[in-house]
Coordinates of C-alpha atoms in Angstrom, one line a residue:
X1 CA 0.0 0.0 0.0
X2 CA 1.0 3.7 -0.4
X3 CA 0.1 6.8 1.9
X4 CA -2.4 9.2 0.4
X5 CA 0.5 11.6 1.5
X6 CA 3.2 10.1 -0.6
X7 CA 2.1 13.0 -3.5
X8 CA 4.7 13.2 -6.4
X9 CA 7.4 15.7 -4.8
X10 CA 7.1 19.5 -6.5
X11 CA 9.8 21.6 -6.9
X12 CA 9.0 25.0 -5.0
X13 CA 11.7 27.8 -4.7
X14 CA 9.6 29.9 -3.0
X15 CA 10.1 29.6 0.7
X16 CA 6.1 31.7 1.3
X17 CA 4.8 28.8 -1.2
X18 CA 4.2 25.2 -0.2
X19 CA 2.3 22.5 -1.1
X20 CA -0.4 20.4 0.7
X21 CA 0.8 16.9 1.5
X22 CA -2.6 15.5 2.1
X23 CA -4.0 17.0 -1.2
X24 CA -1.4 18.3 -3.3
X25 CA -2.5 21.9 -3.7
X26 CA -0.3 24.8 -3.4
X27 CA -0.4 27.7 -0.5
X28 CA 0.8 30.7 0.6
X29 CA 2.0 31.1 4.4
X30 CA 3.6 34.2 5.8
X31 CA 6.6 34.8 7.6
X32 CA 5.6 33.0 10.9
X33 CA 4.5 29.5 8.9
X34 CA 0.6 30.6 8.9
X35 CA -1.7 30.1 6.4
X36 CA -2.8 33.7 4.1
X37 CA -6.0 32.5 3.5
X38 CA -8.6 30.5 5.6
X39 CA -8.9 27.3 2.9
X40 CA -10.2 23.7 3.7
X41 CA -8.3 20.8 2.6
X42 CA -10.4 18.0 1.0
X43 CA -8.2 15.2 1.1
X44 CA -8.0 10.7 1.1
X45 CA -7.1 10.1 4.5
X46 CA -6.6 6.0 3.6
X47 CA -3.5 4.7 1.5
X48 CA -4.1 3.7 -2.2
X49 CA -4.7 0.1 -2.8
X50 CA -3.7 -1.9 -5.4
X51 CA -6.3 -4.6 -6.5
X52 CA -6.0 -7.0 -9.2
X53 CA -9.5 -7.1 -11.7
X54 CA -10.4 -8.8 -14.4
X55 CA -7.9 -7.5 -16.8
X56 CA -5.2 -5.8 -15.0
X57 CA -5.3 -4.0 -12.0
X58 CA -6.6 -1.3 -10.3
X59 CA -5.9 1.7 -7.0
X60 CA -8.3 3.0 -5.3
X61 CA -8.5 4.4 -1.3
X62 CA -8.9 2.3 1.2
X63 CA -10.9 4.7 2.9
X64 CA -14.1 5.1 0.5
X65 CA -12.6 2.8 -2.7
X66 CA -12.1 6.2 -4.7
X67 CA -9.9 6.5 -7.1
X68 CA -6.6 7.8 -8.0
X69 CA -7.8 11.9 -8.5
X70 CA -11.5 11.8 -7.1
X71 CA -12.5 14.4 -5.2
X72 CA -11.4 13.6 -1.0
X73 CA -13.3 12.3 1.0
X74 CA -12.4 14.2 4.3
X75 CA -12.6 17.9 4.6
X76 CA -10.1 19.4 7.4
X77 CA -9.7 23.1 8.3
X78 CA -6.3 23.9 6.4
X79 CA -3.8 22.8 4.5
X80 CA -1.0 21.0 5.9
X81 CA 2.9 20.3 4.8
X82 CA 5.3 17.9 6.4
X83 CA 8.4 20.2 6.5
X84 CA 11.0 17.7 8.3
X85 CA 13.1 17.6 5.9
X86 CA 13.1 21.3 5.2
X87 CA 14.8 21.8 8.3
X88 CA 18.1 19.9 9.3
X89 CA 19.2 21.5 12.6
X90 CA 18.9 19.6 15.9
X91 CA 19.4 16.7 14.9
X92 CA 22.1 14.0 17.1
X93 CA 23.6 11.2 16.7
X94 CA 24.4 7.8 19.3
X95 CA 27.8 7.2 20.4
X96 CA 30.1 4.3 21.6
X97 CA 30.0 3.8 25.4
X98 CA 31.4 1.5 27.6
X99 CA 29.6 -1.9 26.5
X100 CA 28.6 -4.3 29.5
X101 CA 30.3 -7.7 30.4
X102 CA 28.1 -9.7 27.8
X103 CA 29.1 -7.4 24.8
X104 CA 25.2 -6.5 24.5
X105 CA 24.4 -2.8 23.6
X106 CA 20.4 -3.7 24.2
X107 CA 17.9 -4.0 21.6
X108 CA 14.9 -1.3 21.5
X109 CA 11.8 -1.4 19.5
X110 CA 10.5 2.5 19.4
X111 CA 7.4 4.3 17.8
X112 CA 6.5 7.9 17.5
X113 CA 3.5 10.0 17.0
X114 CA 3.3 13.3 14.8
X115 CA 1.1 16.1 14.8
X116 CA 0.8 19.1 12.1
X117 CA 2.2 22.2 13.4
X118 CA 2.9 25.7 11.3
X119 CA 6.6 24.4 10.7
X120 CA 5.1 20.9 9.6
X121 CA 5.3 17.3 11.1
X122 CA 6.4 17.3 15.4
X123 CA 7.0 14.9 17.7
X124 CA 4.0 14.1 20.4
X125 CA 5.0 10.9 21.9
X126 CA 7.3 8.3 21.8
X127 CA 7.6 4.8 23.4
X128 CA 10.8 2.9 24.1
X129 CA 10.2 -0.9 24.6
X130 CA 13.1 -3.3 25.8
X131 CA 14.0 -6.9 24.4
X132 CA 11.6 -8.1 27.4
X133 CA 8.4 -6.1 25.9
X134 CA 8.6 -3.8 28.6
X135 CA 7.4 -0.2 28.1
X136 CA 10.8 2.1 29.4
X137 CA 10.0 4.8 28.6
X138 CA 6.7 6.7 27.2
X139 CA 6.1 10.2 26.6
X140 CA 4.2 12.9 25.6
X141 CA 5.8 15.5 23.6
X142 CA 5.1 19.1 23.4
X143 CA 6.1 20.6 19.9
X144 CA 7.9 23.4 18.9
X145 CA 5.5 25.5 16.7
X146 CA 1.9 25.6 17.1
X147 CA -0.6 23.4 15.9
X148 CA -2.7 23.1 13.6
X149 CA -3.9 19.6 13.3
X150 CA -3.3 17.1 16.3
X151 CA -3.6 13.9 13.2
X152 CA -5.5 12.3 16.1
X153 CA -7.3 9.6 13.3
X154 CA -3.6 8.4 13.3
X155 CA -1.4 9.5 16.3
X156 CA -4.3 8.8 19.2
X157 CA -3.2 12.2 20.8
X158 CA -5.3 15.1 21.3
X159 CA -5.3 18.3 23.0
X160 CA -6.2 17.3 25.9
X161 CA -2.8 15.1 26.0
X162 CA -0.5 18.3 25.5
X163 CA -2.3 20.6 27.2
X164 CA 0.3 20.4 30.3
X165 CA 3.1 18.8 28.4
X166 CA 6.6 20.6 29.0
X167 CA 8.4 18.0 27.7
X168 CA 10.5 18.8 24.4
X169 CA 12.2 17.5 21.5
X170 CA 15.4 18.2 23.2
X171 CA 14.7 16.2 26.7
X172 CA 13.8 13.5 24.6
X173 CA 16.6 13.0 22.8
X174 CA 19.3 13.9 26.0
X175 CA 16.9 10.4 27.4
X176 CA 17.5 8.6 24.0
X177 CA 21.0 9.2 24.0
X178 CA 21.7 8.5 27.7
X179 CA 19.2 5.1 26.7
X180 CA 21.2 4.3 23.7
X181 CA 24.6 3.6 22.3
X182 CA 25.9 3.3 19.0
X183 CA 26.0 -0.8 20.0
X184 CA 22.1 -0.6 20.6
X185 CA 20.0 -1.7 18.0
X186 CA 16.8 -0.4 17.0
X187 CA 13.9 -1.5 15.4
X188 CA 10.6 -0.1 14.2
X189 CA 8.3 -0.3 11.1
X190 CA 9.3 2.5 8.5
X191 CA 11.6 3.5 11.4
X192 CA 13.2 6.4 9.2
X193 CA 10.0 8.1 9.8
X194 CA 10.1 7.9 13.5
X195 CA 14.0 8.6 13.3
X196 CA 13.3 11.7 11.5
X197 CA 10.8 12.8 14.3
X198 CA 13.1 12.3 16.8
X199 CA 16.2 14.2 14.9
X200 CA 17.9 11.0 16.0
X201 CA 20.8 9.7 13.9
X202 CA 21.5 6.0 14.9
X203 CA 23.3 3.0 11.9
X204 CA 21.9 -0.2 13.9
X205 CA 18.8 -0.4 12.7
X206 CA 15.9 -3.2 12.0
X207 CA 13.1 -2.2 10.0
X208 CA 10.2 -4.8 9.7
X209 CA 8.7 -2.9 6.5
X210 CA 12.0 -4.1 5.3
X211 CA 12.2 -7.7 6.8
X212 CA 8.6 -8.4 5.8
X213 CA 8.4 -6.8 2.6
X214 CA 5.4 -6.1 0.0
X215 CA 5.1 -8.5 -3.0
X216 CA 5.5 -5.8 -5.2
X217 CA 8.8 -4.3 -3.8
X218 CA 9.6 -0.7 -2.5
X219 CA 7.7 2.1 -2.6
X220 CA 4.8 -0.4 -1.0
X221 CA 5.2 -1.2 2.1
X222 CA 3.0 -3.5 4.4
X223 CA 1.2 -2.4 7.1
X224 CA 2.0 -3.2 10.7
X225 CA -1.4 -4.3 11.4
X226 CA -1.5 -6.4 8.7
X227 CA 1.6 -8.1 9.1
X228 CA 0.7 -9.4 13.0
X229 CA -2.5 -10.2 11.8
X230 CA -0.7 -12.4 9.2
X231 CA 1.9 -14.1 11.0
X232 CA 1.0 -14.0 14.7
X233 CA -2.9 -14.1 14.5
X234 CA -3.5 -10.8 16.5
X235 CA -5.4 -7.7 15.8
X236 CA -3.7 -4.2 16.6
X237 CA -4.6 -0.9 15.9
X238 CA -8.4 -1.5 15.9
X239 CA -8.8 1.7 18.4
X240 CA -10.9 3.6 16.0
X241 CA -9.0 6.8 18.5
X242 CA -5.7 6.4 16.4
X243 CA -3.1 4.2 17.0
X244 CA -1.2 3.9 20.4
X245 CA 2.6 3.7 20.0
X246 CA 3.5 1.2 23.0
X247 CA 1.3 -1.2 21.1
X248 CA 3.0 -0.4 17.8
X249 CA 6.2 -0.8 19.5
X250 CA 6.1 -3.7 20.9
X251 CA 4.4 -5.2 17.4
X252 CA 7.4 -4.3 16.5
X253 CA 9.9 -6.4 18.8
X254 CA 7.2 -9.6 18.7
X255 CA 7.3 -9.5 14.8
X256 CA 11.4 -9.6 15.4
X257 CA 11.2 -12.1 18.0
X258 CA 9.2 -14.3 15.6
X259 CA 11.4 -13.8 12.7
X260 CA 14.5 -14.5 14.8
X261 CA 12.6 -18.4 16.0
X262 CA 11.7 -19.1 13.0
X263 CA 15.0 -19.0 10.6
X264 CA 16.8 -20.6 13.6
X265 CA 14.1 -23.7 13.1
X266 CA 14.9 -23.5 8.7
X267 CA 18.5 -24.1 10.0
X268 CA 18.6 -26.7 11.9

């Protein structure tokens, strides 16, 4: 499956002039990342499909079955962009430490949750879970701009959840890095989205959209839901209040686990 907000990239010089990644249309903002003019945003908020019919195949949304170019389905108050890659500062990076008696750095399984803000995509929680599926740490994050859309449909948080958050990007990553080493390894499902959240640069890295990939190759991806429905028989993300990052983590690390038991059975 693809994201409805995986739009063909347009090049766009102007930094007041940026374009919707829910629908693709172009805006205006001024010169503290607001929108010019009051405009909904009628938008897919499912991933495009790809079915096979008699005769080929066809891609529709999972969210209504429209198809590629029909008119959204979802109306929200403003347009949105992602903007993490449009801004590179912050960002840190693990480092060796002293490694315990057993050689073992730790294995992690970590998910994050975004929200829309004036500057884009922020951090609002993250979960850590250790090799043991135990929750070490869990957060709510309080981003740096203000917001505009809380994504609750996807992240689970709402206002309510931030409203006393102090927590920041930056306390969350002195944790991660005190947490981590360059030794640890970390696993997560299309973890370069959660990496980019956190402005965490890390090389260990297991991602099960990688180990368990789509039939039809890269850019589909499976989903996370689907792929523990699949091999371990159990339903996730059914909270129709978004999706809850300790159970996506540790989704994560069982997926893993399962993986790991099952090649050491092919080679025996």
């Amino acid at each position: 499956m693809l994201s409805s907000h995986n739009l063909p990239e347009k090049k766009n010089n102007d930094p007041f002039s940026k374009i919707c990644c829910r629908c693709g249309a172009e805006y205006k903002i001024n010169a503290n990342g607001s929108c010019v003019r009051k405009e909904e945003c009628s938008h897919h908020w499912g991933r495009l499909r790809r079915n096979r019919v008699p005769g080929g195949w066809e891609t529709l949304y999972n969210c209504c079955s429209g198809a590629v170019g029909s008119p959204g389905c979802e109306v929200s108050k403003q347009h949105v962009q992602d903007g993490r890659k449009e801004s590179l500062d912050g960002f840190v990076k693990t480092f060796n430490k002293p490694l315990p008696v057993d050689g073992n750095g730790g294995v992690y399984a970590l998910d994050c949750e975004m929200c829309y803000t004036k500057q884009g995509l922020e951090l609002t929680r993250v979960t850590v879970i250790n090799s043991d599926l135990k929750v070490i740490y869990d957060t709510f994050v309080k981003p740096g701009s203000k917001v505009v859309d809380y994504n609750t449909r996807f992240s689970g948080v709402t206002q309510d959840d931030l409203e006393n958050t102090t927590i920041t990007l930056r306390d969350v990553q002195a944790v991660l890095l005190s947490m981590f080493s360059a030794e640890s390894i970390l696993i997560g499902h299309s973890l370069e989205s959660d990496l980019f959240a956190l402005k965490l640069i890390h090389c260990l890295v297991v991602d099960t959209a990688i180990v368990f990939p789509h039939r039809l190759g890269l850019p589909y991806k499976r989903a996370l839901r689907n792929l523990m429905a699949d091999y371990l028989k159990r339903i996730i993300q059914d909270n129709v209040g978004g999706h809850d990052s300790s159970e996506d983590a540790r989704a994560c690390m069982e997926l893993m686990i399962w993986k790991i038991k099952e090649d050491a059975k092919v080679k025996r």
